[in-house]
Tab-separated table of C-alpha atoms and ligand atoms in Angstrom:
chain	number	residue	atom	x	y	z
N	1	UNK	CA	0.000	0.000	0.000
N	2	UNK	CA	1.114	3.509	-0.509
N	3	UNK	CA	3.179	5.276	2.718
N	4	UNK	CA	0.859	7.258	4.722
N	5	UNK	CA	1.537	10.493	2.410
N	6	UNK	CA	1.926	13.255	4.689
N	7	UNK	CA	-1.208	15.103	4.649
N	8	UNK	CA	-0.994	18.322	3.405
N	9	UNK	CA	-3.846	19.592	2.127
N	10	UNK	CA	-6.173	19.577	4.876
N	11	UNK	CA	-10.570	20.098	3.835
N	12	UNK	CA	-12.065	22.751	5.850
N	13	UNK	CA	-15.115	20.491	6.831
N	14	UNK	CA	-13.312	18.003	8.167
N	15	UNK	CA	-11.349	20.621	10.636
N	16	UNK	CA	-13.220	21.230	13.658
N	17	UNK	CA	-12.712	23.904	15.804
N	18	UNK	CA	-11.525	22.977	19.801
N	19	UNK	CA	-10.776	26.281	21.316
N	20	UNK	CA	-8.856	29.594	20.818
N	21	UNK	CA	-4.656	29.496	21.783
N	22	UNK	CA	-4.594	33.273	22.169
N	23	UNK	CA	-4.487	36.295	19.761
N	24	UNK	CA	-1.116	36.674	21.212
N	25	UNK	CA	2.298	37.080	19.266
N	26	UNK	CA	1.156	34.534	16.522
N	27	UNK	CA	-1.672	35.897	15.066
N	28	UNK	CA	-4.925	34.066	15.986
N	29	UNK	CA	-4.058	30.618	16.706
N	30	UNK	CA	-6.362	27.947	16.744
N	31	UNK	CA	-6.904	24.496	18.495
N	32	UNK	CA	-8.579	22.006	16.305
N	33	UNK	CA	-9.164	18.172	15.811
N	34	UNK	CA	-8.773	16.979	12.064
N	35	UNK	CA	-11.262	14.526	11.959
N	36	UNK	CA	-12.260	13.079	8.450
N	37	UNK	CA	-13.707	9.535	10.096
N	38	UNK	CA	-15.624	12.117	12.035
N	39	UNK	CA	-15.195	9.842	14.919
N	40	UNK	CA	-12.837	12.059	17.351
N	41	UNK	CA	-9.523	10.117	16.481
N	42	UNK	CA	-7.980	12.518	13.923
N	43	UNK	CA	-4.941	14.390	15.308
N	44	UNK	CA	-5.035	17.667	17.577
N	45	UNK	CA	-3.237	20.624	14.737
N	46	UNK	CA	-2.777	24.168	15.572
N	47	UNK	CA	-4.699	26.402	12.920
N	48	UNK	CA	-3.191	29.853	12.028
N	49	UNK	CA	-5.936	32.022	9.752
N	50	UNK	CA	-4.226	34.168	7.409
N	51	UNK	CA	-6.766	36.757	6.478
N	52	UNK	CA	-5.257	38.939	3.478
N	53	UNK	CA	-5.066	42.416	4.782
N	54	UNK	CA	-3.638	46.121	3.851
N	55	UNK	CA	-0.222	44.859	5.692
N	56	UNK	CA	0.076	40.625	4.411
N	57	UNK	CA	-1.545	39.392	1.157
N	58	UNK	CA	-2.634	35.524	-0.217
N	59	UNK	CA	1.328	36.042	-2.097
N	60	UNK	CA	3.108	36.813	1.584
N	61	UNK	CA	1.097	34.231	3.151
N	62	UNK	CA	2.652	31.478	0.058
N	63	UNK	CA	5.483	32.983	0.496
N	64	UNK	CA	5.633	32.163	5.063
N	65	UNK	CA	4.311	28.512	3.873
N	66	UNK	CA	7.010	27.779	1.106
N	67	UNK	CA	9.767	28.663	3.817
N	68	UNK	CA	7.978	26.770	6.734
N	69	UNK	CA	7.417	24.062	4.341
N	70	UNK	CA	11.068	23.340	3.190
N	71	UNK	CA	11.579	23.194	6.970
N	72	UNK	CA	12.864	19.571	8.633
N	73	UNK	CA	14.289	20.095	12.108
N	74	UNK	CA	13.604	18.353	15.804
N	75	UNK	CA	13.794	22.073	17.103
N	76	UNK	CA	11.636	23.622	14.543
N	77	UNK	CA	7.469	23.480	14.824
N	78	UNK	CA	6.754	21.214	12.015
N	79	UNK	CA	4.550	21.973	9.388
N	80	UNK	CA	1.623	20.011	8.404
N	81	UNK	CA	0.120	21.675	5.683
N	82	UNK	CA	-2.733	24.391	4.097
N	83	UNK	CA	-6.675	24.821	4.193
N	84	UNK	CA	-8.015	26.773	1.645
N	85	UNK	CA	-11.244	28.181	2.851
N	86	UNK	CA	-14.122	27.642	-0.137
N	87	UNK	CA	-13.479	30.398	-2.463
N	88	UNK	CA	-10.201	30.286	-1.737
N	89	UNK	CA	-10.855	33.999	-0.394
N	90	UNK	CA	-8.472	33.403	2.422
N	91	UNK	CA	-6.080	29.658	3.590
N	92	UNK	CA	-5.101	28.915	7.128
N	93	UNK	CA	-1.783	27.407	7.897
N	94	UNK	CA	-1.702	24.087	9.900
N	95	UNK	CA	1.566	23.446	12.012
N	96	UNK	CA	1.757	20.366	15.025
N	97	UNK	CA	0.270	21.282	18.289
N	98	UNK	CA	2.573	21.479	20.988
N	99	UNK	CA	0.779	20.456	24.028
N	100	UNK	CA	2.445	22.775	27.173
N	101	UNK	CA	2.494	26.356	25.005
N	102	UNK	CA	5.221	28.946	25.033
N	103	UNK	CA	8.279	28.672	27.192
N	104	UNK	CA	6.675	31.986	28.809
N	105	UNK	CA	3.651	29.897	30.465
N	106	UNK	CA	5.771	26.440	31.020
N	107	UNK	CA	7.944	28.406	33.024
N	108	UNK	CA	5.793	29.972	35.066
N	109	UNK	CA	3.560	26.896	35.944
N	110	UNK	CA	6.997	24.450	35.906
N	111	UNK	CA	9.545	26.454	38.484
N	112	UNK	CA	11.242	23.252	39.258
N	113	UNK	CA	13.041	23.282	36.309
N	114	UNK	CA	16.737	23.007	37.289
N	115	UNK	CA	20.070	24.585	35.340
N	116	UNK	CA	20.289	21.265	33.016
N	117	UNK	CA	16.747	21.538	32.049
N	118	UNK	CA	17.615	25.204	30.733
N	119	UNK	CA	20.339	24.438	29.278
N	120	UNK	CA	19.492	21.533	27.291
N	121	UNK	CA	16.518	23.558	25.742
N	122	UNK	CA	19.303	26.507	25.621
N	123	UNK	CA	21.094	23.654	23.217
N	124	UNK	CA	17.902	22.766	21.744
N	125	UNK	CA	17.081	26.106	20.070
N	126	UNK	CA	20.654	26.413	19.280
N	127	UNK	CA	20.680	23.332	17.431
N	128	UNK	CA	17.481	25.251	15.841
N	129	UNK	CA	19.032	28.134	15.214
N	130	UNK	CA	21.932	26.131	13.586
N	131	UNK	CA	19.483	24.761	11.415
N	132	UNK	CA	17.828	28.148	10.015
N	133	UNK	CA	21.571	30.083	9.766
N	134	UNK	CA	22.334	26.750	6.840
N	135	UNK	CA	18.956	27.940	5.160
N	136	UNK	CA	20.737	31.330	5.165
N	137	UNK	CA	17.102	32.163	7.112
N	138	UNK	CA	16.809	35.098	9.962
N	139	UNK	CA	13.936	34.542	12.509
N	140	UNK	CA	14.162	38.465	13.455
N	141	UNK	CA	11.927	37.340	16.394
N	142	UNK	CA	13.658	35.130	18.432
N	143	UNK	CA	11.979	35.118	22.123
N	144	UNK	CA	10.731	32.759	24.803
N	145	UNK	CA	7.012	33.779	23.521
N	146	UNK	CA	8.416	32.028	20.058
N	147	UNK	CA	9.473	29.222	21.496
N	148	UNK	CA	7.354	25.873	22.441
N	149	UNK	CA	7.313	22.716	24.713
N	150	UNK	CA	6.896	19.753	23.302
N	151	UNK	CA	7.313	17.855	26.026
N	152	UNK	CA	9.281	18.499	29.612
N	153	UNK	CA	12.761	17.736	27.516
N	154	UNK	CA	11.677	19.301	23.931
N	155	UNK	CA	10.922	22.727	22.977
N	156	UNK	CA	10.922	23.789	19.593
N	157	UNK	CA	10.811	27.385	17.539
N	158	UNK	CA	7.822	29.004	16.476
N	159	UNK	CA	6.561	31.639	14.714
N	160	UNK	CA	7.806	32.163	11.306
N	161	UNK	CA	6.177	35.030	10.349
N	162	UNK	CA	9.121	37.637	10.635
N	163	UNK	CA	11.401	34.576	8.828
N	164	UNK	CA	13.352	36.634	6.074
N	165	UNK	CA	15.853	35.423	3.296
N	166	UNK	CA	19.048	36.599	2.759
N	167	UNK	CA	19.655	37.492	-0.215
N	168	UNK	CA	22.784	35.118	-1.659
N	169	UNK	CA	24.810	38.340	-2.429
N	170	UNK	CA	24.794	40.228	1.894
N	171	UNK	CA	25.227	38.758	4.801
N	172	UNK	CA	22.879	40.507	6.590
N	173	UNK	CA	18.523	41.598	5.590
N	174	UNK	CA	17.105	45.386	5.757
N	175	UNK	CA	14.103	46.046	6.670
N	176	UNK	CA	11.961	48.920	4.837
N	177	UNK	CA	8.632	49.003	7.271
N	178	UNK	CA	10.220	48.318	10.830
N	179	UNK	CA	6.563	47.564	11.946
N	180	UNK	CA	5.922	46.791	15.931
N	181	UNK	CA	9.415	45.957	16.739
N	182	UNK	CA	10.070	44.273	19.876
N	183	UNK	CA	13.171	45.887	20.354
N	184	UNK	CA	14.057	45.143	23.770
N	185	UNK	CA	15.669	41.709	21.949
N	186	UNK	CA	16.897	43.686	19.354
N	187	UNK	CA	20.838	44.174	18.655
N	188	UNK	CA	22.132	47.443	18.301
N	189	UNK	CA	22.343	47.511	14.245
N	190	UNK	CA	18.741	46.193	14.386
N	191	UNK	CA	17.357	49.338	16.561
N	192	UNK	CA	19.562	51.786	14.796
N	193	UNK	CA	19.783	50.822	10.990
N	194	UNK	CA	17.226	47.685	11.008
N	195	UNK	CA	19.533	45.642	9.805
N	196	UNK	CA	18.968	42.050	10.811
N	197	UNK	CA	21.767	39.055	10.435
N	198	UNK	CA	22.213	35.460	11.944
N	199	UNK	CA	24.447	37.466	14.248
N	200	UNK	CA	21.738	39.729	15.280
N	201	UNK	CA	19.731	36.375	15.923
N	202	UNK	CA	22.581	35.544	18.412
N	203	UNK	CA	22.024	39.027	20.030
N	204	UNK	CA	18.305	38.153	20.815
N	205	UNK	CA	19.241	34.098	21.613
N	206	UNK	CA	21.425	35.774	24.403
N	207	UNK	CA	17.894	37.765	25.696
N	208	UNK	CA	16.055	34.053	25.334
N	209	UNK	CA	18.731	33.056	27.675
N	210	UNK	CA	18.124	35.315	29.988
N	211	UNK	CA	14.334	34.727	29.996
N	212	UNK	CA	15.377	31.160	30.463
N	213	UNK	CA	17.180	31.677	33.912
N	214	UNK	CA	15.159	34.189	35.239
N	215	UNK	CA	12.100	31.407	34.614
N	216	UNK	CA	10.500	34.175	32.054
N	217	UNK	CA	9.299	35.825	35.173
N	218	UNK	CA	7.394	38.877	34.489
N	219	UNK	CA	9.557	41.122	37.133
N	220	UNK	CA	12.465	40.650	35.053
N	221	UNK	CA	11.162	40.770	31.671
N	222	UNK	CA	13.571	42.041	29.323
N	223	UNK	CA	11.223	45.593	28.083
N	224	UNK	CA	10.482	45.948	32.090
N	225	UNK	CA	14.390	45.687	32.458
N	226	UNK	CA	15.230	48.156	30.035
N	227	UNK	CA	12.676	50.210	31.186
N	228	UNK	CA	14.026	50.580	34.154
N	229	UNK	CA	17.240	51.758	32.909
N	230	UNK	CA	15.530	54.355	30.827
N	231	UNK	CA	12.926	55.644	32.452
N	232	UNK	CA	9.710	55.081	32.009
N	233	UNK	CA	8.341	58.193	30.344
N	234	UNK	CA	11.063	58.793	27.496
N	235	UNK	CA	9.515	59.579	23.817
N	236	UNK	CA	11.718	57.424	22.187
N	237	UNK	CA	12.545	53.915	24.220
N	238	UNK	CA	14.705	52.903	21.366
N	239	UNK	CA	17.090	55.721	21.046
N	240	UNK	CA	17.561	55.940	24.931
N	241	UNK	CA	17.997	52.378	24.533
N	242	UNK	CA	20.284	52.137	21.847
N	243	UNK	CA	22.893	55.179	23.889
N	244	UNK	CA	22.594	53.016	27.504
N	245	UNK	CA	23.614	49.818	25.227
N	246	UNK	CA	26.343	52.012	23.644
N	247	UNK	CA	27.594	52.850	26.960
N	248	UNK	CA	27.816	48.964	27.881
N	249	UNK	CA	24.456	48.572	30.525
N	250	UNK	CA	23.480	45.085	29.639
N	251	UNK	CA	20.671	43.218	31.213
N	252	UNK	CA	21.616	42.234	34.518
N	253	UNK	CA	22.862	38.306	35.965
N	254	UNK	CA	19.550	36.853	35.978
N	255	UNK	CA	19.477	35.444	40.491
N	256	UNK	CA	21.262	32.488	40.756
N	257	UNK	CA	22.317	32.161	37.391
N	258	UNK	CA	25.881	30.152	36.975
N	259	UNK	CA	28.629	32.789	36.236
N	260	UNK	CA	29.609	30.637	33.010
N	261	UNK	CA	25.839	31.200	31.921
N	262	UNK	CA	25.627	35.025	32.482
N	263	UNK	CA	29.053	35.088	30.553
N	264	UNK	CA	27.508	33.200	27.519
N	265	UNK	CA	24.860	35.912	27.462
N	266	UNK	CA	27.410	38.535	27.780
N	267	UNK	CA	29.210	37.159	24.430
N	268	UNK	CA	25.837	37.270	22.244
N	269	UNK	CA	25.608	41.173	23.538
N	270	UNK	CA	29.219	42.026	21.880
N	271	UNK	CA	28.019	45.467	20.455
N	272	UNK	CA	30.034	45.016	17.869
N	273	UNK	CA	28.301	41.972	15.406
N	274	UNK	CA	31.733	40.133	14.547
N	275	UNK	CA	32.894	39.688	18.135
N	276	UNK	CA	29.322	37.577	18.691
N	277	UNK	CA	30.016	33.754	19.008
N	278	UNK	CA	28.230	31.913	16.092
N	279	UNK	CA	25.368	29.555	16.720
N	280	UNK	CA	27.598	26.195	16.533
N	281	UNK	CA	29.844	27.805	18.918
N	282	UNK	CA	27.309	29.125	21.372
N	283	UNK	CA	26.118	24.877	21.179
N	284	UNK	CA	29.383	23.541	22.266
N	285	UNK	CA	29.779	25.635	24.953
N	286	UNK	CA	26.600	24.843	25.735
N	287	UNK	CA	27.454	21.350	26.093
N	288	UNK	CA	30.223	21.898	27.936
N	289	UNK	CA	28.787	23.726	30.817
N	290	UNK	CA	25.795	20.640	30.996
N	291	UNK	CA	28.812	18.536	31.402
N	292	UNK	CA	30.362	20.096	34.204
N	293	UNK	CA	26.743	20.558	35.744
N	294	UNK	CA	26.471	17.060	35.553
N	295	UNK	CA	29.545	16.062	37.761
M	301	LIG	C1	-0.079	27.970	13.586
M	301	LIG	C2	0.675	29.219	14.036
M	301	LIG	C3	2.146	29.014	13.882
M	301	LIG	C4	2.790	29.543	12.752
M	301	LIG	C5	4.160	29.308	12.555
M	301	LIG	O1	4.790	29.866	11.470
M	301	LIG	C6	4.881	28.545	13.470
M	301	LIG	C7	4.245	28.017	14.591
M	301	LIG	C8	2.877	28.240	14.817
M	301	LIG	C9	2.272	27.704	16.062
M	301	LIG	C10	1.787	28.589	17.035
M	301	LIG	C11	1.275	28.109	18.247
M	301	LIG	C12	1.228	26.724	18.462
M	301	LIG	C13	0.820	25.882	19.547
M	301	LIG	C14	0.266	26.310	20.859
M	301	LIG	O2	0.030	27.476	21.044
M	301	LIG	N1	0.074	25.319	21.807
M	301	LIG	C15	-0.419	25.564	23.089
M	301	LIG	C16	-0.636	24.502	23.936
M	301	LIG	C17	-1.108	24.708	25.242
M	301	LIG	C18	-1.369	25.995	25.672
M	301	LIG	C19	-1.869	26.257	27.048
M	301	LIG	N2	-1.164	27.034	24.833
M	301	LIG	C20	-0.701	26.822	23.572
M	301	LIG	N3	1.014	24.604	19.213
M	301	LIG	N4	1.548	24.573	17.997
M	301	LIG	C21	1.696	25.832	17.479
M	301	LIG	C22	2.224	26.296	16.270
């Protein structure tokens, strides 16, 4: 008989609706069963609607599922396919559903997690990240809201919708519309001149990090942080924020967090691009501090 093809095409009537998994960074997410034997055993799938608007149209929305399709990585959301709505007037993108959420909420609900648990889903989006940077893709959004558990040993990054190419000829991707920019994982070059590289990835991996060990704890969210620093009432967060990161103020050693780990973040925060470790070196010293944790 013919391999289970993996579906990809998935028939609107035979998707039903569970329950909403927040408006939040994502778009509107969906929970749903699909269920062609109509019997409740089809397979849980999380249902993105991509409604062409004045900002995203049918071709961008093609364009997010070619690059999420090409995608085949244990630390990358997997991709399950497209529903075209009748009319075809608008699709929805179906990706696996990952059971315990973003890191954010696991965190909060999970605080037993110890320093070997971070770090091996600190490897884990690494090994992600890895991944994209031989695609030659930027995330541009990197953050614990973008990343999901799997399971209490698996997490796995989300939330494509920022993904851009570089082009074959830079090493780096300019925006033109720096929309909402969450700029409090931003690097420097990415506030200032909105240019956006793997090494400006490794910049906001080093603010995941931090979310990590401070258990994505709303007190010491990274904007709250910054804010801090800056004041809350300034006009323009991002240039204040862009001279205090000039004049070296980094986030501060999340409590309890081992020295080698603060110094790891302290590496992907080089204001200057080049002297940020790369992705495959960020892993191995990764590893290395899980080993000596483990003795
Ligand atoms: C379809 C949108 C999308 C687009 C993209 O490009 C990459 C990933 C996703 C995506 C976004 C969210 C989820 C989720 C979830 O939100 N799961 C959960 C589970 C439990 C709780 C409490 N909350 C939440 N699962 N798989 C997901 C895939």
């Amino acid at each position: 008989a013919l391999a289970q093809q993996e579906q990809t095409l998935f028939e609107e009537r035979h998707l039903c609706f569970i329950s909403s998994l927040g408006k939040g960074n994502f778009g509107t997410v969906e929970l749903c069963r699909y269920d062609p034997l109509g019997d409740n055993t089809g397979e849980l799938v999380a249902v993105k609607k991509l409604q062409p608007n004045k900002k995203s149209t049918m071709e961008d929305f093609k364009k997010e599922v070619n690059i999420l399709s090409i995608f085949e990585c244990d630390y990358i959301v997997k991709y399950k396919g497209v529903c075209y709505s009748t009319g075809r007037l608008s699709m929805s993108l179906v990706m696996e559903y990952l059971p315990y959420g973003s890191l954010i909420g696991y965190l909060d609900n999970y605080r037993h997690v110890n320093t070997r648990r971070m770090l091996l889903f600190a490897s884990q989006i690494c090994q992600g990240m890895e991944y994209l940077q031989t695609l030659r893709y930027v995330h541009r959004d990197l953050a614990a809201r973008n990343i999901l558990v799997a399971s209490k040993s698996l997490v796995k990054i989300a939330d494509f919708g920022l993904t851009k190419i570089i082009p074959f000829d830079k090493e780096y991707y300019r925006v033109m519309q720096p929309g909402e920019s969450p700029i409090f994982w931003y690097a420097p070059e990415s506030i200032n001149e909105s240019i956006f590289s793997h090494k400006s990835d490794v910049w906001s991996f080093g603010v995941v990090l931090h979310e990590l060990f401070c258990y994505c704890d709303t007190n010491y969210n990274p904007k709250r942080l910054c804010m801090q620093e800056i004041g809350h009432y300034v006009q323009s967060p991002s240039m204040h924020l862009e001279t205090i990161l000039k004049n070296n103020w980094r986030l501060p050693a999340p409590p309890d967090c081992p020295p080698k780990v603060y110094s790891l973040m302290q590496q992907c925060w080089a204001y200057d691009f080049e002297e940020r470790p790369c992705f495959s070196s960020l892993g191995k010293q990764i590893e290395t501090i899980m080993q000596e944790e483990r003795e």
